[in-house]
PDB file of C-alpha atoms in Angstrom:
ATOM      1  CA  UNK A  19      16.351 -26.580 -14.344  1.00 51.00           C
ATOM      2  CA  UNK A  20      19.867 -26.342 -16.184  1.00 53.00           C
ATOM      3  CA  UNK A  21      18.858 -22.445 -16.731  1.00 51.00           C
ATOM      4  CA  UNK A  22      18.322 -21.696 -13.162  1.00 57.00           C
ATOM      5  CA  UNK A  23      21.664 -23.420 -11.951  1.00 49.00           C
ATOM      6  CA  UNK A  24      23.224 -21.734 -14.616  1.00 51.00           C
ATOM      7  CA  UNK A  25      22.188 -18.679 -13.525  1.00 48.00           C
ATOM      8  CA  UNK A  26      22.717 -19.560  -9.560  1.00 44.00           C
ATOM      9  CA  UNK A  27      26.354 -20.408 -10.817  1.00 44.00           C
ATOM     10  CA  UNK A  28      26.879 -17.472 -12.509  1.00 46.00           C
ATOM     11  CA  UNK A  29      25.862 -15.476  -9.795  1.00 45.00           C
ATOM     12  CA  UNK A  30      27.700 -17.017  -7.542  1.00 45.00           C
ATOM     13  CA  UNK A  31      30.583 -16.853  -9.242  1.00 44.00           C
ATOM     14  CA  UNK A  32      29.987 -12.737 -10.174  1.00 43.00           C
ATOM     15  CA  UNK A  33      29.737 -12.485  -6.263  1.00 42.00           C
ATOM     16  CA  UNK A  34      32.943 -14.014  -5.169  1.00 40.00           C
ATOM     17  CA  UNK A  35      35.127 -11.837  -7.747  1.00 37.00           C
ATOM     18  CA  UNK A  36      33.012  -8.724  -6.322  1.00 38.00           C
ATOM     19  CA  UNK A  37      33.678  -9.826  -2.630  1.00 37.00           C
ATOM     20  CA  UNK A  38      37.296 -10.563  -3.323  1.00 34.00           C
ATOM     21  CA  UNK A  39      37.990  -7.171  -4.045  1.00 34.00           C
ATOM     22  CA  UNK A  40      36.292  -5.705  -0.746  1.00 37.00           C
ATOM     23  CA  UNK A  41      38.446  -4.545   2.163  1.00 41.00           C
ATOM     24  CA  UNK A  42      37.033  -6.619   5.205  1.00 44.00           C
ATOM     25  CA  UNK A  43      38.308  -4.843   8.554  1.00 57.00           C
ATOM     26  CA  UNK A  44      39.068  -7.689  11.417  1.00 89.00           C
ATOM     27  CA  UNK A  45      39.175  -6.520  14.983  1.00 94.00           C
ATOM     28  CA  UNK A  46      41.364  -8.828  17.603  1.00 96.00           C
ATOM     29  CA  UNK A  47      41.527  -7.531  21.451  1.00 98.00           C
ATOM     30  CA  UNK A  48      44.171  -8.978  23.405  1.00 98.00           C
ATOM     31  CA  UNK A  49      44.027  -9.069  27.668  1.00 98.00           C
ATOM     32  CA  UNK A  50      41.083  -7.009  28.336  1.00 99.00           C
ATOM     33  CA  UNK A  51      41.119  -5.987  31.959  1.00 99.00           C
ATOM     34  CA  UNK A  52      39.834  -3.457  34.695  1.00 98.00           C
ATOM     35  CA  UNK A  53      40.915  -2.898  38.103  1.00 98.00           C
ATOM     36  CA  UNK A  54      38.712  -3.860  41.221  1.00 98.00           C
ATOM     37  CA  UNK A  55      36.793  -0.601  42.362  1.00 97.00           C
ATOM     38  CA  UNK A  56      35.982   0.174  46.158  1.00 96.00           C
ATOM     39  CA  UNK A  57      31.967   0.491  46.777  1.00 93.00           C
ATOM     40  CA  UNK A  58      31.703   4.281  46.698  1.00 94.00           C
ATOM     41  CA  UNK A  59      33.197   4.569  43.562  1.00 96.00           C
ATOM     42  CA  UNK A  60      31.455   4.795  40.215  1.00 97.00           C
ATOM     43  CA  UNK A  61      33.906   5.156  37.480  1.00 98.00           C
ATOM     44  CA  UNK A  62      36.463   2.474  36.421  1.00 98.00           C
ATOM     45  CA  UNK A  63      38.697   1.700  33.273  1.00 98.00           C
ATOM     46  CA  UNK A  64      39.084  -0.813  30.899  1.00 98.00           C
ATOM     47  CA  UNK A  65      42.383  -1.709  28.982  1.00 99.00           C
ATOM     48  CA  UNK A  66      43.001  -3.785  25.895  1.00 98.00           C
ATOM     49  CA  UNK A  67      45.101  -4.464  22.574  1.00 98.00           C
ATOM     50  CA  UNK A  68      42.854  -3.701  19.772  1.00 98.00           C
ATOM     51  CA  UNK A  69      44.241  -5.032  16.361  1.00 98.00           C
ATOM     52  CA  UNK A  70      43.094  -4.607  13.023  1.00 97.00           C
ATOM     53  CA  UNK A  71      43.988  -7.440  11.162  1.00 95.00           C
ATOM     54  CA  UNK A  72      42.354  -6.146   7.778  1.00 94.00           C
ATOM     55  CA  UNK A  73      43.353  -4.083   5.024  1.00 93.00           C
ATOM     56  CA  UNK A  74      41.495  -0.951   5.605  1.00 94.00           C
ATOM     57  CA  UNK A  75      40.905   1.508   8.949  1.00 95.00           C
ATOM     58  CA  UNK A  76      38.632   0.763  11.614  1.00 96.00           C
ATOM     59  CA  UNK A  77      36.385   2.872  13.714  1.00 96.00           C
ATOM     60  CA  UNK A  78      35.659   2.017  16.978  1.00 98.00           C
ATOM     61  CA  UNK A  79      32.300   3.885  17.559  1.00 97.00           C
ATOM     62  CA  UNK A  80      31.331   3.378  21.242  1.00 97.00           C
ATOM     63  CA  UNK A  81      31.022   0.554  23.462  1.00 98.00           C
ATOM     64  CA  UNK A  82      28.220  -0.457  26.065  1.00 98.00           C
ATOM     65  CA  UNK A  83      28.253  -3.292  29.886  1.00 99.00           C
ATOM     66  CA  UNK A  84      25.832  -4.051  31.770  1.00 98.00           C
ATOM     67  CA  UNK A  85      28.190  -3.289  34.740  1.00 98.00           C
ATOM     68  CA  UNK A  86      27.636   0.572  34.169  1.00 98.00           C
ATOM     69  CA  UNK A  87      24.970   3.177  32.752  1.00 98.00           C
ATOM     70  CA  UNK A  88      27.255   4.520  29.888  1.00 97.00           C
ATOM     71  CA  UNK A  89      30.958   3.676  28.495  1.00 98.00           C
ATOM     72  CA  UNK A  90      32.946   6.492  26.839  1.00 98.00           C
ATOM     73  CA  UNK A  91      36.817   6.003  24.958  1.00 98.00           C
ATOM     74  CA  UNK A  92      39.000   8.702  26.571  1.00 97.00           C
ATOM     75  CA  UNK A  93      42.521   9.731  25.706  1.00 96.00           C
ATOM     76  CA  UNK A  94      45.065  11.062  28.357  1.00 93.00           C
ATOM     77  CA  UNK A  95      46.984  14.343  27.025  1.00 89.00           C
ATOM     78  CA  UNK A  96      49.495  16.456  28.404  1.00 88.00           C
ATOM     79  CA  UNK A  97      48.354  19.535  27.942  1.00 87.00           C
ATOM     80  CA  UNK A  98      50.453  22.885  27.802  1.00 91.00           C
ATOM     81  CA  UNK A  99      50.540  23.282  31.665  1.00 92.00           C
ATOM     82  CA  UNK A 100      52.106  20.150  31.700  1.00 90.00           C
ATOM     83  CA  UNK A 101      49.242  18.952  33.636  1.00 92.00           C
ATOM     84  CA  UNK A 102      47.489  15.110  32.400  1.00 90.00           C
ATOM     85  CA  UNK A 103      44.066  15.818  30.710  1.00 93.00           C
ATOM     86  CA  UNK A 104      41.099  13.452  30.407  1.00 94.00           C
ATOM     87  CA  UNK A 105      39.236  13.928  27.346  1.00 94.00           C
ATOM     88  CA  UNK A 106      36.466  12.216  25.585  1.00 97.00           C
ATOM     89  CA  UNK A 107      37.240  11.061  22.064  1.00 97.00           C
ATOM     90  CA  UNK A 108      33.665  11.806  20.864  1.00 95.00           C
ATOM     91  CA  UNK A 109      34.595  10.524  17.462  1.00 95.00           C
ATOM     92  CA  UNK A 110      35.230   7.425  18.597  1.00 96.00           C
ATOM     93  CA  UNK A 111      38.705   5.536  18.023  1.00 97.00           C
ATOM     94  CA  UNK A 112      40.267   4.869  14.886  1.00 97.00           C
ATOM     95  CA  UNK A 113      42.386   1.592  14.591  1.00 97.00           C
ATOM     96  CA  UNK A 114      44.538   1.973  10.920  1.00 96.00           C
ATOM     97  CA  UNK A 115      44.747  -0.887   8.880  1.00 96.00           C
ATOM     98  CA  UNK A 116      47.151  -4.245   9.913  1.00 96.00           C
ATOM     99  CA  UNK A 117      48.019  -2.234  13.047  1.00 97.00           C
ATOM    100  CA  UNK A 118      47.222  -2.695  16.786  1.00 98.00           C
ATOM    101  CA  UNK A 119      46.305   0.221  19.615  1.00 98.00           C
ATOM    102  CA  UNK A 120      47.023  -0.224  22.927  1.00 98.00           C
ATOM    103  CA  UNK A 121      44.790   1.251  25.730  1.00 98.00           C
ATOM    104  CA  UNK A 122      46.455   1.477  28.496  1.00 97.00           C
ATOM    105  CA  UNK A 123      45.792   3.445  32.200  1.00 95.00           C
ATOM    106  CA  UNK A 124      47.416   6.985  31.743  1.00 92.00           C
ATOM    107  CA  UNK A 125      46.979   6.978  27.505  1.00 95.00           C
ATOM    108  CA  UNK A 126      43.800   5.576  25.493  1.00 97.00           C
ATOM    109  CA  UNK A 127      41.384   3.865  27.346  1.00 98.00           C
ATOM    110  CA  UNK A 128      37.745   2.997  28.162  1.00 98.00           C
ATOM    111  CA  UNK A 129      35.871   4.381  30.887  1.00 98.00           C
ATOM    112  CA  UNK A 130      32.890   2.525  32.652  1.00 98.00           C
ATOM    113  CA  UNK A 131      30.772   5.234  34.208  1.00 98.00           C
ATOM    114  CA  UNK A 132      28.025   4.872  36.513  1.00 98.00           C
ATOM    115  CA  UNK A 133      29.165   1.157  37.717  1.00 98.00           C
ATOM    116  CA  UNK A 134      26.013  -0.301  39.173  1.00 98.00           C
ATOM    117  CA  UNK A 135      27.758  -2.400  41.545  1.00 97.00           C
ATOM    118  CA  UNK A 136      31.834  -2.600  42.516  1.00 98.00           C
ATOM    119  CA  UNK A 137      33.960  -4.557  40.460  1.00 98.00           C
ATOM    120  CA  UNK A 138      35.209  -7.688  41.817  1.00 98.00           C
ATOM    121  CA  UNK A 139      38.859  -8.939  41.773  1.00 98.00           C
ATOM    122  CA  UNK A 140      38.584 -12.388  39.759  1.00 97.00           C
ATOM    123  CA  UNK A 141      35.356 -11.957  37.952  1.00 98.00           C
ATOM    124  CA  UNK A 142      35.396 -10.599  34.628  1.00 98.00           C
ATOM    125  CA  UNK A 143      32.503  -8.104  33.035  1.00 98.00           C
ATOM    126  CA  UNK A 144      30.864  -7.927  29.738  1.00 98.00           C
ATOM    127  CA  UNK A 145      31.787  -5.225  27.331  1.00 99.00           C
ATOM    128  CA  UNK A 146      30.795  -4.732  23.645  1.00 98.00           C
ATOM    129  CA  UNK A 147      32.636  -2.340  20.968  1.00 98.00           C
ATOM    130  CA  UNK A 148      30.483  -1.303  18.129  1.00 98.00           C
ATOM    131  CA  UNK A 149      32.096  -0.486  15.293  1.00 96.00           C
ATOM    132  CA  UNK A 150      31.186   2.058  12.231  1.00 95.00           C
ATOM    133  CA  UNK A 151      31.013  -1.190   9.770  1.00 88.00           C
ATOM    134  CA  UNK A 152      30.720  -4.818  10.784  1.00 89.00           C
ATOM    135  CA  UNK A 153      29.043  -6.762  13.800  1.00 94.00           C
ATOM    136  CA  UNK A 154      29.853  -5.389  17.085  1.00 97.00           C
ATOM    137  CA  UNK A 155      33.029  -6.892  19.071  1.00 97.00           C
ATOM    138  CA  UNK A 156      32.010  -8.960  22.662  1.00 98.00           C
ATOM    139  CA  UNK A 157      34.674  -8.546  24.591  1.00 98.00           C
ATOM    140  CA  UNK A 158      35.146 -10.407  28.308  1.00 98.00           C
ATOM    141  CA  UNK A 159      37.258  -8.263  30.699  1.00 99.00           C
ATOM    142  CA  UNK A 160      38.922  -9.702  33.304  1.00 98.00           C
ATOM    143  CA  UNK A 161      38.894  -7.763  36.703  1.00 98.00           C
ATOM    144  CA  UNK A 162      42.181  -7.340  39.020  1.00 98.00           C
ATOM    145  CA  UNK A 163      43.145  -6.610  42.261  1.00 96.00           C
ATOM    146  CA  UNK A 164      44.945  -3.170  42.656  1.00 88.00           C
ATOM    147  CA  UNK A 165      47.074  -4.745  45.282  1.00 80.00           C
ATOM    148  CA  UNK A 166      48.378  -7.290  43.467  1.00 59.00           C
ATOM    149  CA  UNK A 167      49.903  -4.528  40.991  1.00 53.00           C
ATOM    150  CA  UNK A 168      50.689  -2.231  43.651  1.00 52.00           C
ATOM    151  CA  UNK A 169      53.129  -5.322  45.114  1.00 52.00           C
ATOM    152  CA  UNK A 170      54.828  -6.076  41.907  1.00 52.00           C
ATOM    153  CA  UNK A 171      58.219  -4.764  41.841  1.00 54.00           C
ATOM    154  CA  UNK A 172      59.195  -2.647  38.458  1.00 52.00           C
ATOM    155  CA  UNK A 173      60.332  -4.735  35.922  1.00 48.00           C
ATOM    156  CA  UNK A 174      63.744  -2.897  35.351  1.00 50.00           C
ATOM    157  CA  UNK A 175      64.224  -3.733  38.987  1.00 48.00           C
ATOM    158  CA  UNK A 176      63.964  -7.379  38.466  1.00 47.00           C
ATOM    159  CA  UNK A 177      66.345  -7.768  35.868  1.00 50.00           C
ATOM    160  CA  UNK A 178      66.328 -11.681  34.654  1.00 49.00           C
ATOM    161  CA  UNK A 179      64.608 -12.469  38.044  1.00 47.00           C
ATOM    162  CA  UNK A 180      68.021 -13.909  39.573  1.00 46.00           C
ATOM    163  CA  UNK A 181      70.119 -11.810  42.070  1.00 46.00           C
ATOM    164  CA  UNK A 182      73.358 -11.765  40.621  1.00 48.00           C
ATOM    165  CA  UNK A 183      73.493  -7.873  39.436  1.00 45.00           C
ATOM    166  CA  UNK A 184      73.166  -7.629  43.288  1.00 44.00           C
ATOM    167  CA  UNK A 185      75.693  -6.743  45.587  1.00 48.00           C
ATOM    168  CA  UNK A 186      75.382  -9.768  48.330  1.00 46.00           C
ATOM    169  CA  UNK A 187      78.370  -8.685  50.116  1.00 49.00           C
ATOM    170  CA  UNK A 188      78.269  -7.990  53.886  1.00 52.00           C
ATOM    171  CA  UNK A 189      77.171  -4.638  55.165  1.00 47.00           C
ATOM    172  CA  UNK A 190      79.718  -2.516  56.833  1.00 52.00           C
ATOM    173  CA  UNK A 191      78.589  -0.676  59.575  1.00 48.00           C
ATOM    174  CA  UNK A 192      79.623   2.800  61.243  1.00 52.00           C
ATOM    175  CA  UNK A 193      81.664   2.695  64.178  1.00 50.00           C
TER     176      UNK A 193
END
């Protein structure tokens, strides 16, 4: 018995110093969300901070929901016509070590094509990221109402949110 938990030791021991020296890759995503969608339509987006807390590059493969037949990562690109261009990033996306990418509507993001039903304005959908290496990332996206964004004044426009960069003096009128 003392040679087999010698050797169990040993090996365990071999395998920690071999492990320690690995790169391990840790994903983070930070306020996934979509916009609602109107019933005819059968695309949407989906936006997110993806992090990569590790020490070595991530790859972001492809993703799948069950709230659409296929997902695809697309970039947005000016192109020479100065005209915005949707493009597949067939690759996938790469997320470099101990650094975060933002997807965001207009730039990187994730579209859900072939939505099954419309998305709903206080629900949230399912949505997985596979990765090249490493368990796949479940991610829950939270679904909100275009109007609500469409009503919120630009942030440079609200200044500290009180009213004192505002003129408040009376209005002089034409005669």
């Amino acid at each position: 018995m003392k040679l087999k938990f010698s050797t169990l030791l040993t090996t365990a021991a071999c395998a920690l110093v071999l492990s320690s020296g690995m790169a391990h890759a840790e994903i983070q995503v930070s306020e996934p969300y979509t916009f609602e969608t109107a019933p005819a339509m059968k695309v949407g987006g989906a936006f997110m901070g993806i992090e990569n807390t590790g020490d070595k590059a991530e790859h972001i493969t492809g993703a799948t929901s069950s709230v659409c037949d296929h997902v695809e990562i697309h970039s947005m690109e000016q192109g020479d016509d100065g005209v915005m261009k949707m493009r597949q990033l067939k690759e996938g996306l790469e997320v470099p070590a101990g650094q975060k990418v933002e997807l965001v509507p207009q730039g990187l993001h994730i579209m859900l094509i072939g939505l099954k039903q419309p998305l709903e304005a206080g629900k949230t959908i399912d949505l997985t990221l596979d990765r090249a290496e490493g368990d796949p990332v479940k991610v829950e996206v939270t679904v909100k109402s275009r109007m609500a964004k469409s009503m919120e004044p630009p942030k440079e426009m609200m200044g500290d949110g009180n009213m004192e960069h505002m003129d408040m003096s009376p209005m002089e009128h034409a005669k």
